[in-house]
Tab-separated table of C-alpha atoms in Angstrom:
chain	number	residue	atom	x	y	z
A	1	UNK	CA	104.499	-12.974	-83.765
A	2	UNK	CA	101.202	-12.840	-81.796
A	3	UNK	CA	100.911	-14.360	-78.421
A	4	UNK	CA	98.312	-16.909	-77.293
A	5	UNK	CA	96.008	-14.285	-75.942
A	6	UNK	CA	96.312	-11.984	-78.918
A	7	UNK	CA	93.962	-11.992	-81.893
A	8	UNK	CA	95.247	-13.834	-84.983
A	9	UNK	CA	96.168	-10.662	-86.775
A	10	UNK	CA	97.975	-9.264	-83.791
A	11	UNK	CA	96.985	-6.494	-81.556
A	12	UNK	CA	95.179	-3.694	-83.332
A	13	UNK	CA	96.950	-0.379	-83.398
A	14	UNK	CA	95.948	1.786	-80.526
A	15	UNK	CA	94.329	-1.081	-78.568
A	16	UNK	CA	95.594	-2.694	-75.344
A	17	UNK	CA	98.085	-5.466	-76.118
A	18	UNK	CA	96.844	-8.061	-73.618
A	19	UNK	CA	94.577	-8.899	-70.611
A	20	UNK	CA	96.937	-7.267	-68.149
A	21	UNK	CA	96.840	-4.034	-70.052
A	22	UNK	CA	93.068	-3.738	-69.315
A	23	UNK	CA	93.799	-2.839	-65.635
A	24	UNK	CA	96.928	-0.824	-66.398
A	25	UNK	CA	95.060	2.410	-65.573
A	26	UNK	CA	94.228	1.153	-62.096
A	27	UNK	CA	97.175	1.704	-59.770
A	28	UNK	CA	97.254	0.348	-56.182
A	29	UNK	CA	100.030	2.030	-54.326
A	30	UNK	CA	101.473	0.726	-51.084
A	31	UNK	CA	99.499	3.029	-48.806
A	32	UNK	CA	96.194	1.879	-50.319
A	33	UNK	CA	97.118	-1.746	-49.866
A	34	UNK	CA	98.047	-1.225	-46.229
A	35	UNK	CA	94.790	0.575	-45.527
A	36	UNK	CA	92.804	-2.230	-47.144
A	37	UNK	CA	93.928	-4.898	-44.743
A	38	UNK	CA	91.155	-7.125	-43.449
A	39	UNK	CA	90.523	-7.058	-39.733
A	40	UNK	CA	88.780	-9.911	-37.974
A	41	UNK	CA	87.213	-9.211	-34.553
A	42	UNK	CA	87.903	-11.565	-31.725
A	43	UNK	CA	85.102	-13.639	-30.162
A	44	UNK	CA	84.889	-11.356	-27.126
A	45	UNK	CA	84.638	-8.272	-29.344
A	46	UNK	CA	81.919	-9.846	-31.406
A	47	UNK	CA	79.933	-10.569	-28.240
A	48	UNK	CA	80.371	-7.207	-26.495
A	49	UNK	CA	80.526	-4.705	-29.345
A	50	UNK	CA	78.277	-6.172	-31.979
A	51	UNK	CA	74.729	-7.489	-32.004
A	52	UNK	CA	74.479	-11.175	-32.757
A	53	UNK	CA	73.272	-12.132	-36.206
A	54	UNK	CA	70.435	-14.208	-34.766
A	55	UNK	CA	68.290	-12.846	-31.901
A	56	UNK	CA	66.800	-15.093	-29.319
A	57	UNK	CA	63.092	-14.816	-28.487
A	58	UNK	CA	62.288	-14.212	-24.823
A	59	UNK	CA	61.009	-17.274	-23.066
A	60	UNK	CA	57.203	-17.366	-22.793
A	61	UNK	CA	56.041	-17.382	-19.192
A	62	UNK	CA	53.910	-20.271	-18.349
A	63	UNK	CA	50.778	-19.798	-16.142
A	64	UNK	CA	48.841	-16.625	-15.127
A	65	UNK	CA	50.495	-13.384	-14.154
A	66	UNK	CA	50.367	-12.201	-10.572
A	67	UNK	CA	47.847	-9.430	-11.388
A	68	UNK	CA	45.439	-11.882	-12.993
A	69	UNK	CA	45.668	-14.207	-10.006
A	70	UNK	CA	44.934	-11.358	-7.590
A	71	UNK	CA	41.899	-10.284	-9.684
A	72	UNK	CA	40.496	-13.821	-9.737
A	73	UNK	CA	40.860	-14.115	-5.961
A	74	UNK	CA	39.098	-10.778	-5.374
A	75	UNK	CA	36.179	-11.732	-7.649
A	76	UNK	CA	35.795	-15.048	-5.860
A	77	UNK	CA	35.767	-13.322	-2.455
A	78	UNK	CA	33.178	-10.753	-3.588
A	79	UNK	CA	30.907	-13.431	-5.015
A	80	UNK	CA	31.168	-15.528	-1.873
A	81	UNK	CA	30.370	-12.511	0.326
A	82	UNK	CA	27.325	-11.626	-1.778
A	83	UNK	CA	25.988	-15.167	-1.532
A	84	UNK	CA	26.541	-15.254	2.216
A	85	UNK	CA	24.861	-11.899	2.811
A	86	UNK	CA	21.912	-12.881	0.626
A	87	UNK	CA	21.343	-15.992	2.723
A	88	UNK	CA	22.176	-14.700	6.182
A	89	UNK	CA	21.433	-10.947	6.237
A	90	UNK	CA	18.179	-10.196	8.090
A	91	UNK	CA	17.559	-7.027	6.031
A	92	UNK	CA	17.347	-8.714	2.650
A	93	UNK	CA	14.551	-7.576	0.342
A	94	UNK	CA	11.337	-9.496	-0.105
A	95	UNK	CA	11.412	-12.331	-2.606
A	96	UNK	CA	9.879	-11.910	-6.018
A	97	UNK	CA	6.834	-13.963	-5.052
A	98	UNK	CA	5.818	-11.680	-2.178
A	99	UNK	CA	3.184	-9.002	-2.830
A	100	UNK	CA	1.576	-6.249	-0.790
A	101	UNK	CA	-1.671	-7.231	0.895
A	102	UNK	CA	-4.756	-5.315	-0.349
A	103	UNK	CA	-6.315	-2.706	1.892
A	104	UNK	CA	-9.137	-3.920	4.144
A	105	UNK	CA	-11.585	-1.107	4.837
A	106	UNK	CA	-14.726	-0.503	6.877
A	107	UNK	CA	-16.885	2.622	6.506
A	108	UNK	CA	-19.405	3.013	9.335
A	109	UNK	CA	-22.044	5.762	8.822
A	110	UNK	CA	-23.401	7.357	12.001
A	111	UNK	CA	-26.989	8.611	12.133
A	112	UNK	CA	-27.862	11.629	14.320
A	113	UNK	CA	-30.307	11.457	17.211
A	114	UNK	CA	-32.863	14.090	16.255
A	115	UNK	CA	-32.169	17.195	14.194
A	116	UNK	CA	-28.682	18.153	13.185
A	117	UNK	CA	-27.802	21.348	15.132
A	118	UNK	CA	-26.690	24.319	13.066
A	119	UNK	CA	-25.936	28.031	13.276
A	120	UNK	CA	-24.583	30.806	11.098
A	121	UNK	CA	-21.532	31.180	13.388
A	122	UNK	CA	-18.884	28.569	12.632
A	123	UNK	CA	-16.830	29.581	15.652
A	124	UNK	CA	-19.802	28.989	17.915
A	125	UNK	CA	-20.249	25.525	16.424
A	126	UNK	CA	-16.704	24.567	17.334
A	127	UNK	CA	-16.718	26.181	20.770
A	128	UNK	CA	-19.900	24.340	21.775
A	129	UNK	CA	-18.649	20.960	20.527
A	130	UNK	CA	-16.109	18.369	21.734
A	131	UNK	CA	-13.741	19.778	19.084
A	132	UNK	CA	-13.293	23.059	20.973
A	133	UNK	CA	-9.710	22.195	21.965
A	134	UNK	CA	-8.701	20.600	18.686
A	135	UNK	CA	-5.882	22.117	16.644
A	136	UNK	CA	-6.288	23.462	13.128
A	137	UNK	CA	-5.081	21.473	10.122
A	138	UNK	CA	-1.735	19.677	10.135
A	139	UNK	CA	-0.975	21.027	13.618
A	140	UNK	CA	-3.465	18.477	14.893
A	141	UNK	CA	-1.283	15.651	13.523
A	142	UNK	CA	1.886	16.015	15.618
A	143	UNK	CA	4.765	13.572	15.429
A	144	UNK	CA	5.446	11.585	18.598
A	145	UNK	CA	8.834	11.139	20.206
A	146	UNK	CA	10.489	8.347	18.253
A	147	UNK	CA	13.132	5.771	19.110
A	148	UNK	CA	15.025	3.249	17.060
A	149	UNK	CA	13.898	-0.364	17.099
A	150	UNK	CA	15.888	-3.586	17.023
A	151	UNK	CA	16.213	-3.539	13.220
A	152	UNK	CA	15.368	0.052	12.221
A	153	UNK	CA	17.314	3.253	12.900
A	154	UNK	CA	15.964	6.516	14.340
A	155	UNK	CA	15.931	8.022	10.851
A	156	UNK	CA	13.907	5.138	9.433
A	157	UNK	CA	11.321	5.362	12.216
A	158	UNK	CA	10.990	9.119	11.658
A	159	UNK	CA	10.635	8.530	7.890
A	160	UNK	CA	7.747	6.127	8.510
A	161	UNK	CA	5.991	8.587	10.837
A	162	UNK	CA	6.425	11.457	8.381
A	163	UNK	CA	4.945	9.432	5.521
A	164	UNK	CA	1.977	8.399	7.671
A	165	UNK	CA	1.419	12.010	8.703
A	166	UNK	CA	1.557	13.174	5.077
A	167	UNK	CA	-1.046	10.590	4.173
A	168	UNK	CA	-3.389	11.673	6.974
A	169	UNK	CA	-3.040	15.359	6.052
A	170	UNK	CA	-3.457	14.926	2.304
A	171	UNK	CA	-6.328	12.461	2.508
A	172	UNK	CA	-8.399	14.242	5.170
A	173	UNK	CA	-7.427	17.934	5.257
A	174	UNK	CA	-6.827	19.013	1.652
A	175	UNK	CA	-9.892	20.948	0.356
A	176	UNK	CA	-9.222	19.757	-3.214
A	177	UNK	CA	-9.428	16.138	-2.049
A	178	UNK	CA	-12.437	16.746	0.205
A	179	UNK	CA	-14.551	18.168	-2.609
A	180	UNK	CA	-14.136	15.104	-4.823
A	181	UNK	CA	-11.532	16.320	-7.312
A	182	UNK	CA	-7.894	15.676	-6.456
A	183	UNK	CA	-6.665	12.121	-5.787
A	184	UNK	CA	-3.110	12.018	-7.155
A	185	UNK	CA	-1.568	13.676	-4.091
A	186	UNK	CA	-2.829	10.736	-2.018
A	187	UNK	CA	-2.101	8.041	-4.599
A	188	UNK	CA	1.618	8.833	-4.883
A	189	UNK	CA	2.075	8.055	-1.178
A	190	UNK	CA	0.925	4.461	-1.655
A	191	UNK	CA	3.152	1.504	-2.425
A	192	UNK	CA	3.153	0.800	-6.175
A	193	UNK	CA	1.519	-2.599	-5.579
A	194	UNK	CA	-1.516	-0.886	-4.003
A	195	UNK	CA	-2.039	1.815	-6.598
A	196	UNK	CA	-4.003	-0.522	-8.867
A	197	UNK	CA	-6.482	-1.207	-6.044
A	198	UNK	CA	-6.665	2.527	-5.373
A	199	UNK	CA	-7.431	3.291	-9.029
A	200	UNK	CA	-10.152	0.668	-9.249
A	201	UNK	CA	-11.801	2.095	-6.129
A	202	UNK	CA	-12.421	5.345	-8.010
A	203	UNK	CA	-13.194	3.976	-11.461
A	204	UNK	CA	-15.465	1.162	-10.225
A	205	UNK	CA	-16.353	1.847	-6.566
A	206	UNK	CA	-17.928	-1.060	-4.713
A	207	UNK	CA	-18.971	-1.519	-1.094
A	208	UNK	CA	-17.037	-4.797	-0.822
A	209	UNK	CA	-14.563	-3.786	1.863
A	210	UNK	CA	-11.815	-3.371	-0.776
A	211	UNK	CA	-12.857	-0.726	-3.309
A	212	UNK	CA	-14.619	2.170	-1.568
A	213	UNK	CA	-13.133	5.633	-2.225
A	214	UNK	CA	-14.045	6.714	1.309
A	215	UNK	CA	-11.840	3.918	2.625
A	216	UNK	CA	-8.816	5.716	1.180
A	217	UNK	CA	-9.711	9.365	1.813
A	218	UNK	CA	-12.421	11.733	3.050
A	219	UNK	CA	-14.607	12.743	0.116
A	220	UNK	CA	-17.853	14.730	0.259
A	221	UNK	CA	-20.471	14.774	-2.453
A	222	UNK	CA	-19.988	18.279	-3.929
A	223	UNK	CA	-23.628	18.376	-4.983
A	224	UNK	CA	-24.695	17.964	-1.348
A	225	UNK	CA	-22.257	19.973	0.793
A	226	UNK	CA	-19.329	22.369	0.734
A	227	UNK	CA	-16.862	23.635	3.316
A	228	UNK	CA	-18.108	26.562	5.416
A	229	UNK	CA	-14.613	26.896	6.941
A	230	UNK	CA	-11.336	25.609	5.504
A	231	UNK	CA	-9.759	25.528	8.970
A	232	UNK	CA	-10.501	21.894	9.800
A	233	UNK	CA	-10.114	20.822	13.432
A	234	UNK	CA	-8.078	17.688	14.130
A	235	UNK	CA	-6.831	15.651	17.073
A	236	UNK	CA	-5.151	12.277	17.167
A	237	UNK	CA	-2.039	10.179	17.606
A	238	UNK	CA	0.644	8.363	15.626
A	239	UNK	CA	2.467	5.323	16.988
A	240	UNK	CA	5.321	3.361	15.410
A	241	UNK	CA	6.405	-0.186	16.227
A	242	UNK	CA	8.407	-2.944	14.596
A	243	UNK	CA	6.186	-5.676	13.183
A	244	UNK	CA	9.085	-7.947	12.168
A	245	UNK	CA	12.767	-7.531	11.263
A	246	UNK	CA	11.851	-6.246	7.783
A	247	UNK	CA	8.668	-4.244	8.502
A	248	UNK	CA	7.747	-1.125	10.439
A	249	UNK	CA	4.121	-0.494	11.383
A	250	UNK	CA	2.511	2.875	12.122
A	251	UNK	CA	-0.970	3.257	13.605
A	252	UNK	CA	-2.806	6.552	13.042
A	253	UNK	CA	-5.961	7.382	15.011
A	254	UNK	CA	-7.392	10.845	14.237
A	255	UNK	CA	-10.719	12.623	14.526
A	256	UNK	CA	-11.365	15.419	12.034
A	257	UNK	CA	-14.262	17.883	12.328
A	258	UNK	CA	-15.569	19.830	9.318
A	259	UNK	CA	-17.928	22.819	9.192
A	260	UNK	CA	-20.309	22.249	6.262
A	261	UNK	CA	-23.181	24.072	4.625
A	262	UNK	CA	-25.439	23.210	1.654
A	263	UNK	CA	-23.710	23.285	-1.731
A	264	UNK	CA	-24.136	26.674	-3.414
A	265	UNK	CA	-25.614	28.297	-0.293
A	266	UNK	CA	-24.921	31.888	0.599
A	267	UNK	CA	-22.407	32.727	3.300
A	268	UNK	CA	-25.146	33.541	5.763
A	269	UNK	CA	-26.628	30.033	5.547
A	270	UNK	CA	-26.566	27.819	8.612
A	271	UNK	CA	-23.593	25.538	9.000
A	272	UNK	CA	-23.268	22.256	10.878
A	273	UNK	CA	-20.413	20.030	11.973
A	274	UNK	CA	-19.471	16.735	10.388
A	275	UNK	CA	-17.153	14.345	12.234
A	276	UNK	CA	-14.883	11.670	10.792
A	277	UNK	CA	-12.810	9.335	12.900
A	278	UNK	CA	-10.238	7.281	11.014
A	279	UNK	CA	-8.065	4.491	12.334
A	280	UNK	CA	-5.381	3.653	9.785
A	281	UNK	CA	-2.626	1.066	9.972
A	282	UNK	CA	0.397	1.511	7.710
A	283	UNK	CA	3.177	-0.946	6.926
A	284	UNK	CA	6.642	-0.024	5.636
A	285	UNK	CA	9.468	-2.111	4.238
A	286	UNK	CA	12.846	-0.570	3.524
A	287	UNK	CA	11.967	0.200	-0.075
A	288	UNK	CA	8.841	2.078	1.064
A	289	UNK	CA	10.926	4.117	3.490
A	290	UNK	CA	13.369	5.026	0.721
A	291	UNK	CA	10.586	6.063	-1.687
A	292	UNK	CA	8.440	7.904	0.899
A	293	UNK	CA	5.548	5.498	0.323
A	294	UNK	CA	3.356	3.313	2.531
A	295	UNK	CA	1.279	0.169	2.456
A	296	UNK	CA	-2.153	0.980	3.868
A	297	UNK	CA	-3.206	-2.291	5.508
A	298	UNK	CA	-6.381	-1.386	7.468
A	299	UNK	CA	-8.788	1.550	7.275
A	300	UNK	CA	-11.655	1.838	9.765
A	301	UNK	CA	-13.892	4.894	9.302
A	302	UNK	CA	-16.721	6.288	11.455
A	303	UNK	CA	-18.466	9.311	9.949
A	304	UNK	CA	-21.597	11.314	10.667
A	305	UNK	CA	-24.165	12.660	10.682
A	306	UNK	CA	-25.112	10.398	7.767
A	307	UNK	CA	-28.200	8.468	6.810
A	308	UNK	CA	-27.799	4.712	6.928
A	309	UNK	CA	-30.152	4.492	3.960
A	310	UNK	CA	-27.631	6.186	1.664
A	311	UNK	CA	-24.514	4.626	0.190
A	312	UNK	CA	-21.413	6.121	1.810
A	313	UNK	CA	-18.843	4.027	-0.041
A	314	UNK	CA	-18.339	6.331	-3.005
A	315	UNK	CA	-18.887	9.764	-1.429
A	316	UNK	CA	-20.066	11.010	1.915
A	317	UNK	CA	-23.510	12.652	1.707
A	318	UNK	CA	-23.803	14.513	5.040
A	319	UNK	CA	-27.039	15.367	6.807
A	320	UNK	CA	-26.813	19.133	7.238
A	321	UNK	CA	-28.273	21.659	9.700
A	322	UNK	CA	-31.910	20.921	10.553
A	323	UNK	CA	-31.997	17.521	8.805
A	324	UNK	CA	-33.127	14.330	10.547
A	325	UNK	CA	-32.562	10.648	9.879
A	326	UNK	CA	-35.168	7.952	9.702
A	327	UNK	CA	-36.194	6.317	12.962
A	328	UNK	CA	-35.073	2.863	14.050
A	329	UNK	CA	-31.333	3.371	13.904
A	330	UNK	CA	-28.889	1.103	15.767
A	331	UNK	CA	-27.271	1.719	19.151
A	332	UNK	CA	-25.224	4.870	19.600
A	333	UNK	CA	-21.520	5.121	18.706
A	334	UNK	CA	-19.333	8.020	19.845
A	335	UNK	CA	-16.425	8.716	17.455
A	336	UNK	CA	-14.678	10.787	20.131
A	337	UNK	CA	-14.391	7.823	22.478
A	338	UNK	CA	-11.550	5.328	22.259
A	339	UNK	CA	-12.338	1.921	20.866
A	340	UNK	CA	-15.634	1.404	19.096
A	341	UNK	CA	-17.249	-1.622	17.528
A	342	UNK	CA	-17.579	-2.383	13.851
A	343	UNK	CA	-21.094	-2.403	12.444
A	344	UNK	CA	-22.922	-1.704	9.195
A	345	UNK	CA	-24.368	1.481	10.650
A	346	UNK	CA	-24.249	3.327	13.953
A	347	UNK	CA	-25.852	6.186	15.793
A	348	UNK	CA	-24.070	9.457	16.438
A	349	UNK	CA	-24.223	10.000	20.182
A	350	UNK	CA	-25.866	13.215	21.388
A	351	UNK	CA	-22.645	14.275	23.114
A	352	UNK	CA	-20.783	14.249	19.787
A	353	UNK	CA	-22.940	17.129	18.476
A	354	UNK	CA	-22.644	20.837	19.356
A	355	UNK	CA	-24.896	21.996	22.204
A	356	UNK	CA	-26.471	25.145	20.882
């Protein structure tokens, strides 16, 4: 008779006889059962030997880190120091509204008294003139002993004197400049704010006390005269002083003497002397000193022998050996003497010419 779990016709031949017989091939011996015992860890073991099932997030720190706070404090201190120095420091740069003053210039032609003396011997011209003891070229523009001022160091004072000397040498002793060609070597020594005035003086020269080429440099008319000797004689002084806490001032007073002959003349032609006395006043701020530039504030020129009837603003047109000026000239002016008065025209004193 079939059991409750058996099919109605009984258990088929060769098939398992009941539900228990399905797992009859699986045998669990005693050793397997012992090894399969469940082991539950204690609370302490779960804490120390096993990671917790749920991890805790680290607590977020509130406020700024120490490094950020230190950085903020340093920035605040630097900003405060910059503001204080900008207000209190006496060496601060000029404000944006300040500009360089334009050059004020005076060119005074000097007429000769009688004929211009001349000879074929240049050396004799110099020996018989007041320029006999003058030095040649840049040696006649020595630097004075310099000392620091209240607001400028020794090095800054020397820098101002060197720039002023360079300007004197380039603008009065360079043959390329003297013959009316080169101007850039002089221009680069000027403060950038004055270069526009300099350029206009050469593109549109005017005798207005602001835009005469001869107010900036010595320039002969190459169609009138040429150098008979490139060894130009010079004597003069440089003096530096502090104008205010932000400005140095250098005064240059030099007399240069040139041996000239007619343009295109042969070497044996007679030569004569031409004298130029220039009083220049330079101004320097700290930016000028750094850039090796200067502000030329005042230029006072006495030059002769010239004719007062000719325009000397653009180029100097010397009276050469044997030439005479028209009568009725003004009172004499000696460019070798200290001082001198400003006038539209002057007379070259007899003592300023060679005695041949």
